[in-house]
Coordinates of C-alpha atoms in Angstrom, one line a residue:
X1 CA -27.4 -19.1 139.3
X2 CA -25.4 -21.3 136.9
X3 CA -22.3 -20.2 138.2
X4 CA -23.1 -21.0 141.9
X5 CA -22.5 -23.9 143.2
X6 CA -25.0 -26.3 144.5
X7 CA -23.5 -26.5 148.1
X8 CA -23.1 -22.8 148.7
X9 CA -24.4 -22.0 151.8
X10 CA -27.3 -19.1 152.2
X11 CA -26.5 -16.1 154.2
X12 CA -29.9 -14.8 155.6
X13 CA -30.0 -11.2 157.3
X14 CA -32.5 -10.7 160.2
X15 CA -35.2 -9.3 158.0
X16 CA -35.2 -12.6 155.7
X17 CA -36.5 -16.1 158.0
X18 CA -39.0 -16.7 156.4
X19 CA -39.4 -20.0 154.0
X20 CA -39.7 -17.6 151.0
X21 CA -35.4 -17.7 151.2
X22 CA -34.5 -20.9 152.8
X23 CA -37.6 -22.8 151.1
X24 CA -37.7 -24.0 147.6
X25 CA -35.4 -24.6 145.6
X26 CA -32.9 -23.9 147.9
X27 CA -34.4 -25.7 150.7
X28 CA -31.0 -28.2 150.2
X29 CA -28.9 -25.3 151.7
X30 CA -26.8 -24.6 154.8
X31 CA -28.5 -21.4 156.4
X32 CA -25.9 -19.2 157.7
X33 CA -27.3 -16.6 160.3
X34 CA -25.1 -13.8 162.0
X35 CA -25.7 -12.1 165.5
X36 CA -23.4 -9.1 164.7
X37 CA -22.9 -6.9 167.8
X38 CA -21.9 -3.7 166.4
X39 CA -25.1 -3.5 164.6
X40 CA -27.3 -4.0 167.6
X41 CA -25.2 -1.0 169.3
X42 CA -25.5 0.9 166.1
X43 CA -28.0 2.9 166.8
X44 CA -30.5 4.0 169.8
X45 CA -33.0 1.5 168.9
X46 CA -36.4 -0.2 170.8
X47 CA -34.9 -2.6 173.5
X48 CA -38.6 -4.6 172.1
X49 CA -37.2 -4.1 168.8
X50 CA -33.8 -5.6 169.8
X51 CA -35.7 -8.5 171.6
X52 CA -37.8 -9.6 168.5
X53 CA -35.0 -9.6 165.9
X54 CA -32.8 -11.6 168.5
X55 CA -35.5 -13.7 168.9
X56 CA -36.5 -14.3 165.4
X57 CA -32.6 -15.3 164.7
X58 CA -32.6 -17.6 167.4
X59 CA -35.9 -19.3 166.5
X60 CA -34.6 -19.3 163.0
X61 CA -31.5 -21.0 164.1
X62 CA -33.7 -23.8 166.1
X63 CA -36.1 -24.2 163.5
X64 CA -34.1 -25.3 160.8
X65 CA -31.5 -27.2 163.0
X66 CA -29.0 -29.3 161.3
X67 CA -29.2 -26.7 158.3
X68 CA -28.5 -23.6 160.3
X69 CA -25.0 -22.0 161.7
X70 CA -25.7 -18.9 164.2
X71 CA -22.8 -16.9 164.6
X72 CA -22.1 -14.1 167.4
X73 CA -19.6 -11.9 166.3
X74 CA -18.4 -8.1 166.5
X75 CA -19.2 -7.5 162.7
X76 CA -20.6 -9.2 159.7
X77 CA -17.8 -9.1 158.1
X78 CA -16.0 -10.8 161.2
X79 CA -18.4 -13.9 161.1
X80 CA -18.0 -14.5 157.3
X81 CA -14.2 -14.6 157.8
X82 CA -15.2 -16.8 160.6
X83 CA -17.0 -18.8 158.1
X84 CA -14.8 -19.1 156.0
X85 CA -17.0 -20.0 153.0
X86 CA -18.1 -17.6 150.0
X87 CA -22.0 -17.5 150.7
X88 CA -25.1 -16.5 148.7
X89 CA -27.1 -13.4 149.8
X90 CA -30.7 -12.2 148.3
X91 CA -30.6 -8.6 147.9
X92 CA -30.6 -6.7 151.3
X93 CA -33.6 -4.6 152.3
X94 CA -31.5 -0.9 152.7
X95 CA -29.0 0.9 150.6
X96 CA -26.4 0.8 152.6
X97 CA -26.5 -2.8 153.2
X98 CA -26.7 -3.2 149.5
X99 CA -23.8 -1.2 149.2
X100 CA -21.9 -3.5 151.6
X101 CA -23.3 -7.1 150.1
X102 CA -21.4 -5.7 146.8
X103 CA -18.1 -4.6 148.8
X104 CA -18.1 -8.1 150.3
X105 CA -18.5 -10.0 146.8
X106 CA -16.1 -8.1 145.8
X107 CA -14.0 -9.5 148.1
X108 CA -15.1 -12.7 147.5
X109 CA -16.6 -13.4 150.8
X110 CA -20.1 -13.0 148.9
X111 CA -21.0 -15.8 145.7
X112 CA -23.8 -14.1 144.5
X113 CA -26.3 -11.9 144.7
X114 CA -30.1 -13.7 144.6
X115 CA -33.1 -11.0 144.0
X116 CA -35.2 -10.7 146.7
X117 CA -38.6 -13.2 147.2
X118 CA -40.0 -11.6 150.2
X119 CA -42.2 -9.2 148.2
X120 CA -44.9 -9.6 146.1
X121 CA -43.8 -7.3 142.9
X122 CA -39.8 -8.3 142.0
X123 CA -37.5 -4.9 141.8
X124 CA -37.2 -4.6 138.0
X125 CA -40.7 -5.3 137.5
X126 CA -41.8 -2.0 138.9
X127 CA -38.5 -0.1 137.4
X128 CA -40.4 -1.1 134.6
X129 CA -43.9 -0.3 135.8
X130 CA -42.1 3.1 137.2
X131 CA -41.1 4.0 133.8
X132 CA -40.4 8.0 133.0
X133 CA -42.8 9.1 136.3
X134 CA -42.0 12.1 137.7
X135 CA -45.0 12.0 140.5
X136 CA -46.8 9.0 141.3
X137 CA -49.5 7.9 143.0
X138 CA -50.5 4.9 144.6
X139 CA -53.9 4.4 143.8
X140 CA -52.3 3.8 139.7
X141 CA -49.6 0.7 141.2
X142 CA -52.2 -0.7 143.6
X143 CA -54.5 -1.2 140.5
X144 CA -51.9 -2.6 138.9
X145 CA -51.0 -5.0 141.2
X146 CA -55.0 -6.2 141.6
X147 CA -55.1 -7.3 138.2
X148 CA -51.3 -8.6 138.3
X149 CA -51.8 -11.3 141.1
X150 CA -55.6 -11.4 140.3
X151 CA -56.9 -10.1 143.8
X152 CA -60.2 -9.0 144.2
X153 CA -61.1 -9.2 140.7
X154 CA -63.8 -10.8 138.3
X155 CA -62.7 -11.3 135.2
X156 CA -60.8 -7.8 133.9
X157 CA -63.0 -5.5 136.6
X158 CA -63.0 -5.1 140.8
X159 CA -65.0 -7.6 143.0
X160 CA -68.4 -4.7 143.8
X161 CA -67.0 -3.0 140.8
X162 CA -65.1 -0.4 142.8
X163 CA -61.5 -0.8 143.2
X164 CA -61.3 1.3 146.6
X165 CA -63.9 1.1 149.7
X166 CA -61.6 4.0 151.7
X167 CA -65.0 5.8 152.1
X168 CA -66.6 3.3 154.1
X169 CA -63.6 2.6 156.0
X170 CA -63.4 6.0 157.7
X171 CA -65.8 5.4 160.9
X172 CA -65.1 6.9 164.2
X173 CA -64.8 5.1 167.1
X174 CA -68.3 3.6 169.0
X175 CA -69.1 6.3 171.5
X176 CA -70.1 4.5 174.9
X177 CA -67.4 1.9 174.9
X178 CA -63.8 1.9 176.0
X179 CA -62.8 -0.6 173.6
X180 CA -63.6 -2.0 169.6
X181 CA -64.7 -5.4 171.9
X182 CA -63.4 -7.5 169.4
X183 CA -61.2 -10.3 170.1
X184 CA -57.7 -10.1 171.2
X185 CA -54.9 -10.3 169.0
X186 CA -52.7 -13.5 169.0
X187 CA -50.4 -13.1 171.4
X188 CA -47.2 -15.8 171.1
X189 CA -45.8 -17.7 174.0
X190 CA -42.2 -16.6 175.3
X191 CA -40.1 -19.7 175.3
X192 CA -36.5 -20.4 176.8
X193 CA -35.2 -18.9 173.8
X194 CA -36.7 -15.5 174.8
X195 CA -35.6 -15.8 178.2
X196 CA -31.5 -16.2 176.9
X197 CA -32.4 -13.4 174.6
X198 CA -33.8 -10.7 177.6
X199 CA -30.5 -12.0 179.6
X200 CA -28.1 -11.4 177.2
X201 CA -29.6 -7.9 176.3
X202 CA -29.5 -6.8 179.9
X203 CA -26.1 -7.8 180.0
X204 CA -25.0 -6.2 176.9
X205 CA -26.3 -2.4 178.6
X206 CA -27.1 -1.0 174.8
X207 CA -28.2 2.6 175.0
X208 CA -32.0 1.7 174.1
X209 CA -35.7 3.8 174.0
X210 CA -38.6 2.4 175.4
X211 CA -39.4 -0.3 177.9
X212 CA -39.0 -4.4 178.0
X213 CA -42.1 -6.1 177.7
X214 CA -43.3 -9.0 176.9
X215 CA -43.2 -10.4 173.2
X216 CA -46.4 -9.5 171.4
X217 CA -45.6 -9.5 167.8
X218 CA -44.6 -13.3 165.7
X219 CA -41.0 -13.9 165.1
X220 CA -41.2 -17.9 163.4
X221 CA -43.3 -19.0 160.3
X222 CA -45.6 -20.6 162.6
X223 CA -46.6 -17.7 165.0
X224 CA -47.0 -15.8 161.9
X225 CA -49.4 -18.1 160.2
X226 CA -51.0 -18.7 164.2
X227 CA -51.5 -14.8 164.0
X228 CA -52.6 -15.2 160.2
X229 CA -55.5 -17.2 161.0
X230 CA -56.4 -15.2 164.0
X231 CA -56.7 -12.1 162.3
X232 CA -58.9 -13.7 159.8
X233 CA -61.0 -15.4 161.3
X234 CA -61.8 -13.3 164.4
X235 CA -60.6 -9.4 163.7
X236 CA -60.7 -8.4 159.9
X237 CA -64.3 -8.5 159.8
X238 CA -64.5 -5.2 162.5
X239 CA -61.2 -4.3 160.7
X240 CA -62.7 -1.9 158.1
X241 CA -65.2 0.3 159.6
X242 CA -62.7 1.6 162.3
X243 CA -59.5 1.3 161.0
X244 CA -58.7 5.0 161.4
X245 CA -59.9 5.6 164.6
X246 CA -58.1 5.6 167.6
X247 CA -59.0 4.5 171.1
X248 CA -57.4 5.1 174.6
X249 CA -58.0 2.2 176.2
X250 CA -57.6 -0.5 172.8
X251 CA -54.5 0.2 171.8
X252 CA -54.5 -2.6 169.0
X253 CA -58.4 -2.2 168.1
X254 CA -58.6 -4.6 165.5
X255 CA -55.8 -4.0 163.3
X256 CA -54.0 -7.1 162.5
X257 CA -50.1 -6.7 164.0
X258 CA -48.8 -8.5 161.4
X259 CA -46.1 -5.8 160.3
X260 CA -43.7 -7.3 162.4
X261 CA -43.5 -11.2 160.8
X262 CA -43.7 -9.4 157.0
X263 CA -40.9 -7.1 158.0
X264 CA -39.3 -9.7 159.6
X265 CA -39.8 -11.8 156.0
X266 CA -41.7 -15.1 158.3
X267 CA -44.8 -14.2 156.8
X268 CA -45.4 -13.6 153.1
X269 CA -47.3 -10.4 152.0
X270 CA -49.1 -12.7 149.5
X271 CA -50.4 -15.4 152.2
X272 CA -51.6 -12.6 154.0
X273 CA -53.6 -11.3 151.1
X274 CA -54.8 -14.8 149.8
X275 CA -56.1 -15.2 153.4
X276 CA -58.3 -12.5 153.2
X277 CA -59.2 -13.1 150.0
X278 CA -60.6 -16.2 151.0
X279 CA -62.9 -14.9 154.2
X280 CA -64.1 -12.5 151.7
X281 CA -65.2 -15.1 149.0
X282 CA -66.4 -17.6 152.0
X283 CA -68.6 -14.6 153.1
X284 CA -66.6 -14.7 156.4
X285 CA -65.5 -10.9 156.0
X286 CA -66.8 -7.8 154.1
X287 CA -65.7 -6.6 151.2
X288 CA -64.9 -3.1 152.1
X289 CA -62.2 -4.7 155.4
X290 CA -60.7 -7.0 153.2
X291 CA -60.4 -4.8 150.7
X292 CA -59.0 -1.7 153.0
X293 CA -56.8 -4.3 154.5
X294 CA -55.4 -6.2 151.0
X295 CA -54.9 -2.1 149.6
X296 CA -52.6 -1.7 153.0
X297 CA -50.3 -5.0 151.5
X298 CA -50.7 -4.9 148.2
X299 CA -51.0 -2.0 147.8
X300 CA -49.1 0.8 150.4
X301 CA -47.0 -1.6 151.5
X302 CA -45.3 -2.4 148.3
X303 CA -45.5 1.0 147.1
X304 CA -43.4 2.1 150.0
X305 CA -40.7 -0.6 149.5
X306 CA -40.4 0.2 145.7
X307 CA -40.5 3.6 146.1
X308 CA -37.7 3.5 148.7
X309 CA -35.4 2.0 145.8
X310 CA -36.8 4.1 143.0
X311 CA -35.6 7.3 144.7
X312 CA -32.2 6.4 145.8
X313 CA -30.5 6.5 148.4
X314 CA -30.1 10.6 148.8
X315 CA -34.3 10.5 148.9
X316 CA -33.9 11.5 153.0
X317 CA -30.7 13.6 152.6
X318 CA -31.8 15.8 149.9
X319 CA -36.0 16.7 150.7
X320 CA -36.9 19.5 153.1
X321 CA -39.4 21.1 150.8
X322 CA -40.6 22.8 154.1
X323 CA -37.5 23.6 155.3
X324 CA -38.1 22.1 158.8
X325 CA -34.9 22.9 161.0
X326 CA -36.3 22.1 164.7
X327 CA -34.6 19.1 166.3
X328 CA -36.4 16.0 168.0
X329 CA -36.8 17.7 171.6
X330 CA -35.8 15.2 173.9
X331 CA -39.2 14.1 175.6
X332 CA -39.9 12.9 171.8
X333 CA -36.4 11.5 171.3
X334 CA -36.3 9.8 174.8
X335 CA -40.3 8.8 174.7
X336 CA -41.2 10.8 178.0
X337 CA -44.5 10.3 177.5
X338 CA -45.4 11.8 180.5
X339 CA -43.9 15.0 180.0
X340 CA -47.0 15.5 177.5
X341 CA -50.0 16.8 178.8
X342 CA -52.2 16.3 175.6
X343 CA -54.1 13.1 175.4
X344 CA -53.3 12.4 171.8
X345 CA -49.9 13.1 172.2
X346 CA -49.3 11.4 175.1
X347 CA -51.2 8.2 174.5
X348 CA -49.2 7.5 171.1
X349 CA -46.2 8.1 172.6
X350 CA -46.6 5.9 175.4
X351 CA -47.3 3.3 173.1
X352 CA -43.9 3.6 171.2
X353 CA -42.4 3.9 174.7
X354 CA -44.6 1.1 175.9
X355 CA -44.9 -1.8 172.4
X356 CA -43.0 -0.2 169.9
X357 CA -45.6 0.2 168.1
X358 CA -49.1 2.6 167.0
X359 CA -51.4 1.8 164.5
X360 CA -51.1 3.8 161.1
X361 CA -53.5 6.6 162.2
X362 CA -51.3 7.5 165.5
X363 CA -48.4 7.3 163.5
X364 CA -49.3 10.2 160.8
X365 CA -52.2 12.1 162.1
X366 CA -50.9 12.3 165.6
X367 CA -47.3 12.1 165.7
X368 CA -46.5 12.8 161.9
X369 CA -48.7 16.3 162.2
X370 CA -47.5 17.2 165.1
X371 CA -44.1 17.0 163.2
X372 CA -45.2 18.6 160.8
X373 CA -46.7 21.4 162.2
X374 CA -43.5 21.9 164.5
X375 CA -41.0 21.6 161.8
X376 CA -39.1 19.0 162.9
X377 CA -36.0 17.8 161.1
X378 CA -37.6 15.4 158.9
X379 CA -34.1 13.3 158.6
X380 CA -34.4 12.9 162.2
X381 CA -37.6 12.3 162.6
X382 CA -37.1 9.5 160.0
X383 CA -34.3 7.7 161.8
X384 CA -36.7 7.9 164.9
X385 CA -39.5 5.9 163.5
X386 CA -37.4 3.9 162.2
X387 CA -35.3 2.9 165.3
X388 CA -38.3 3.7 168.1
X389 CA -40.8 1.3 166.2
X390 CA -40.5 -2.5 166.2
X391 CA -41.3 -2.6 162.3
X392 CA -39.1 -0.1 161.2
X393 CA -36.9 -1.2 159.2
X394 CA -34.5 1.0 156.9
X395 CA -36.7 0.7 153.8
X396 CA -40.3 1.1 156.0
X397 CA -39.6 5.0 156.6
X398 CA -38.1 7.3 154.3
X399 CA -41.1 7.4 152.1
X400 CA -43.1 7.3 154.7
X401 CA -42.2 10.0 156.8
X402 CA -40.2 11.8 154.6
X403 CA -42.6 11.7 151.6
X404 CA -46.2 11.3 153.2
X405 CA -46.1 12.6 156.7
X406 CA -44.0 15.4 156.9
X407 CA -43.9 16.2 152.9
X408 CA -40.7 16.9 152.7
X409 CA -40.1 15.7 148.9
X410 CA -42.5 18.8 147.6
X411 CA -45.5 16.7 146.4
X412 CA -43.8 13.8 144.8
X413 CA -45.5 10.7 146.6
X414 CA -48.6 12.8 148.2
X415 CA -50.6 14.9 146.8
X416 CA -50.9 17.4 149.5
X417 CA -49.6 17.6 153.6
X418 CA -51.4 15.9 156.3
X419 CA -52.2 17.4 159.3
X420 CA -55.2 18.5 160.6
X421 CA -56.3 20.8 163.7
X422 CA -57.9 19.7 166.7
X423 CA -61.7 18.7 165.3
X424 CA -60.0 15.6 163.3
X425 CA -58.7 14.1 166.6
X426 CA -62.2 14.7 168.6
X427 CA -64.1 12.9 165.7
X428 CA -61.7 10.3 165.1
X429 CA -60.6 9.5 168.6
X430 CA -62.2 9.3 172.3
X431 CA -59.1 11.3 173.7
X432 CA -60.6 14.6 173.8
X433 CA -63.3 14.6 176.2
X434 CA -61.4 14.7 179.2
X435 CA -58.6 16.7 177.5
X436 CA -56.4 19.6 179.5
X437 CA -56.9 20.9 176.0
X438 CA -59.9 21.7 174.0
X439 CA -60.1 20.8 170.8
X440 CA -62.1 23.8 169.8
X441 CA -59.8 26.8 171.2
X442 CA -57.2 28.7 169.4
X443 CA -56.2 31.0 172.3
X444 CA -56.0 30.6 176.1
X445 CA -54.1 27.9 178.3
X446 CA -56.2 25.3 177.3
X447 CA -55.5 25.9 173.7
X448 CA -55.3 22.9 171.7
X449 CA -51.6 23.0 170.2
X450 CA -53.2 21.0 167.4
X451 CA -55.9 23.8 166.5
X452 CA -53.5 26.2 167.2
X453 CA -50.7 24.6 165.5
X454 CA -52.8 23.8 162.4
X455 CA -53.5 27.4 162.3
X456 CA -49.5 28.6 162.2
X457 CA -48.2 25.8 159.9
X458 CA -50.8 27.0 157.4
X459 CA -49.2 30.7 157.6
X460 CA -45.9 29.8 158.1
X461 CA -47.0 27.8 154.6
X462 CA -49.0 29.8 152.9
X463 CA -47.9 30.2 149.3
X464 CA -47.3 26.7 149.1
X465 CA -50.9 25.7 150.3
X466 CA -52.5 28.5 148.4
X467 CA -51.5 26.6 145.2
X468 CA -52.7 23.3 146.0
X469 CA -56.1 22.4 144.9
X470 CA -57.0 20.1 147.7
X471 CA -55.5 22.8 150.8
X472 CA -56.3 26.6 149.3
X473 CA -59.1 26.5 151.1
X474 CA -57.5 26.0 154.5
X475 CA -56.2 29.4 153.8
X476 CA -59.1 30.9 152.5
X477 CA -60.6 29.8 155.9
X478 CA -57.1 31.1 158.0
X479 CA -57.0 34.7 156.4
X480 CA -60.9 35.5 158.0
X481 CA -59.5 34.5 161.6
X482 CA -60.0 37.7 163.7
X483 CA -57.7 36.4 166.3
X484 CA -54.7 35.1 164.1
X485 CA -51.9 37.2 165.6
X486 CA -52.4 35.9 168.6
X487 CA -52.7 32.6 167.7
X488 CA -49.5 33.5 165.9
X489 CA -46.9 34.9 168.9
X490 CA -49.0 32.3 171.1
X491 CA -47.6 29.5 169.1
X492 CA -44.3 30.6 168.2
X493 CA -43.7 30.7 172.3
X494 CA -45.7 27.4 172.5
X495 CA -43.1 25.1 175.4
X496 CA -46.1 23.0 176.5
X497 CA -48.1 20.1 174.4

């Protein structure tokens, strides 16, 4: 910082509004912002997506006022000619923006190049942490980072003296009730700025997925610590129990929806876990749904944006351990939720072609194995979540998908694949009762495709799974199937889910 000057302004991308990069000490600054066309058209994204970071610009812009200049232009690159001022940047959130914030200094359109704020854990402290790993695990860095920013802790051992109430956290849904009947989320308030911002999208005509709707995730400071204290105080404690359940009818249960303002950098990862902290210590919340939900920040979260670094930028390219060659079909690709006919299937793809957005369960034990047990490209599939879903950012899905759902990498973020047949779904879910499918059928026309799918990936995968501690078993279990051919040629011919 010595060599900057005191009056440079602050370039801030789309993914950094928050007051962890305008606040501070560099709460003096102009705030440059940037509207750039060409990377709204860039790719097929969410027209919800589209409509929150348009909206979070445009709030940021009106927010800070006198301090902000919003630009519309073609490119980034156009605006800071435009500009005409050599601006600071914090370190972007994807490689290839990184790779273009260093093109631009070196053109001297760029000052400087601040490390990012918006996390809890800085970059080189977990190249540190990282070390010589060759596999990691997140259980180890969530540890870690409990006795780092002293969360959940007394004195050098865990709050209850377990680090990890996942077991208790595992509950399926209440049978005899359509919904968790909790309270609803917050929801914010569409303003005249959202209005301009659902014009000027219809007039631009971008090839989008998905359907307008209205705005249900924050996009200021504000709504994110208005959605903060909702949470809190009237969800987290039901949070816990049922957080891996799924639900037709509640599609937001009582997860907290606060993704979108920590991807969106308006809500710090640390307020959220100091919040729920607190309910836990004022014996507002229990330990085991503050602690499942502090592991998802603090933990997972942070994991996934380190990791994405730590394994460069070839981490998607270069992983098909599988070798999974089958393209997105296009009722997937174009969200035709209604060309599905199982309930699973169909519900969590109605709510990415609906919100944007499914909870973490829908995402990897519905969609993911499905995936998975398909063999669908996984360097498609990743550029699909990470387009079709309103917090899916560049950084959010490679590890994700690539490394946890589909386990493409070979074993070096999860320890095993995750997928399961039929029987996970009807405990964990209300969707199978009135089914075309049934849950417990291999064979016939109303053959789940996850029974039976569960059933083929593990032959198709055999030697892999037969080594693995923690899925030999599985295979054990598949070779004293008496009807396995059939599940076999009826799932290789399989047009209809």
């Amino acid at each position: 910082m010595a060599q900057t000057r005191d009056d440079t302004p602050l370039w801030l991308f789309a993914d950094q509004l928050g007051p962890a990069t305008y606040g501070g000490e560099h709460a003096h600054r102009e705030v440059l912002l940037v509207e750039a066309t060409s990377a709204l058209a860039k790719r097929r994204y969410h027209r919800q997506k589209l409509h929150l970071v348009l909206s979070a610009l445009r709030h940021a812009a009106h927010d800070l006022d006198d301090r902000a200049t919003l630009l519309h232009a073609d490119t980034y690159s156009d605006a800071l000619h435009q500009f005409k001022r050599p601006v600071l940047v914090f370190e972007p959130t994807s490689h290839a923006a990184e790779k273009f914030v260093h093109r631009l200094r070196n053109n001297g359109l760029i000052a400087d190049i601040l490390p990012t704020p918006t996390f809890a854990l800085p970059r080189k402290d977990f190249q540190e942490w990282a070390g010589q790993r060759t596999r990691f695990r997140m259980e180890d860095f969530y540890r870690d980072q409990r006795r780092r920013f002293d969360v959940l802790m007394e004195g050098k051992d865990p709050v209850g003296n377990r680090w990890n109430y996942d077991e208790d956290n595992r509950e399926p849904p209440p049978k005899k009730q359509k919904t968790l009947d909790v309270p609803a989320p917050y929801q914010p308030r569409e303003d005249d700025i959202d209005e301009q911002v659902r014009r000027d999208l219809d007039q631009m005509d971008l090839d989008t997925v998905g359907v307008d709707g209205p705005r249900l995730f924050a996009v200021t400071p504000a709504e994110a610590k208005r959605a903060l204290t909702r949470f809190v105080e009237h969800r987290l404690p039901a949070f816990g129990r049922y957080e891996d359940a799924i639900m037709a009818q509640d599609w937001s249960m009582s997860h907290s929806l606060l993704s979108v303002p920590l991807n969106l950098g308006v809500l710090h990862p640390l307020d959220a876990v100091e919040a729920a902290e607190q309910a836990y210590r004022d014996n507002q919340a229990p330990l085991a749904a503050v602690e499942g939900f502090i592991r998802q920040i603090l933990g997972w979260r942070e994991y996934m944006w380190h990791l994405y670094w730590h394994f460069g930028p070839d981490y998607t390219a270069d992983n098909n351990e599988l070798n999974a060659r089958a393209p997105l079909p296009d009722w997937w690709a174009d969200l035709d939720a209604d060309a599905v006919t199982a309930r699973c299937l169909h519900n969590a793809l109605a709510g990415v072609r609906d919100r944007g957005w499914n909870h973490h369960i829908q995402r990897l034990m519905v969609l993911g194995s499905h995936a998975l047990q398909r063999g669908y490209r996984p360097d498609e599939l990743t550029d699909w979540f990470a387009t079709a879903y309103v917090d899916g950012f560049r950084w959010v899905m490679p590890t994700n998908v690539v490394g946890m759902s589909q386990h493409a990498d070979g074993g070096l973020l999860a320890t095993k694949p995750y997928t399961s047949g039929g029987a996970y779904i009807n405990k964990m879910s209300d969707h199978c009762g009135d089914c075309a499918f049934d849950p417990k059928k291999r064979v016939g026309d109303d053959a789940c495709p996850f029974t039976a799918g569960y059933w083929a990936f593990t032959h198709k995968h055999r030697d892999l799974l037969s080594r693995n501690n923690r899925t030999r078993r599985s295979v054990s279990t598949m070779d004293r199937l008496t009807d396995l051919e059939a599940v076999l040629e009826q799932e290789s011919a399989r047009d209809r889910f």
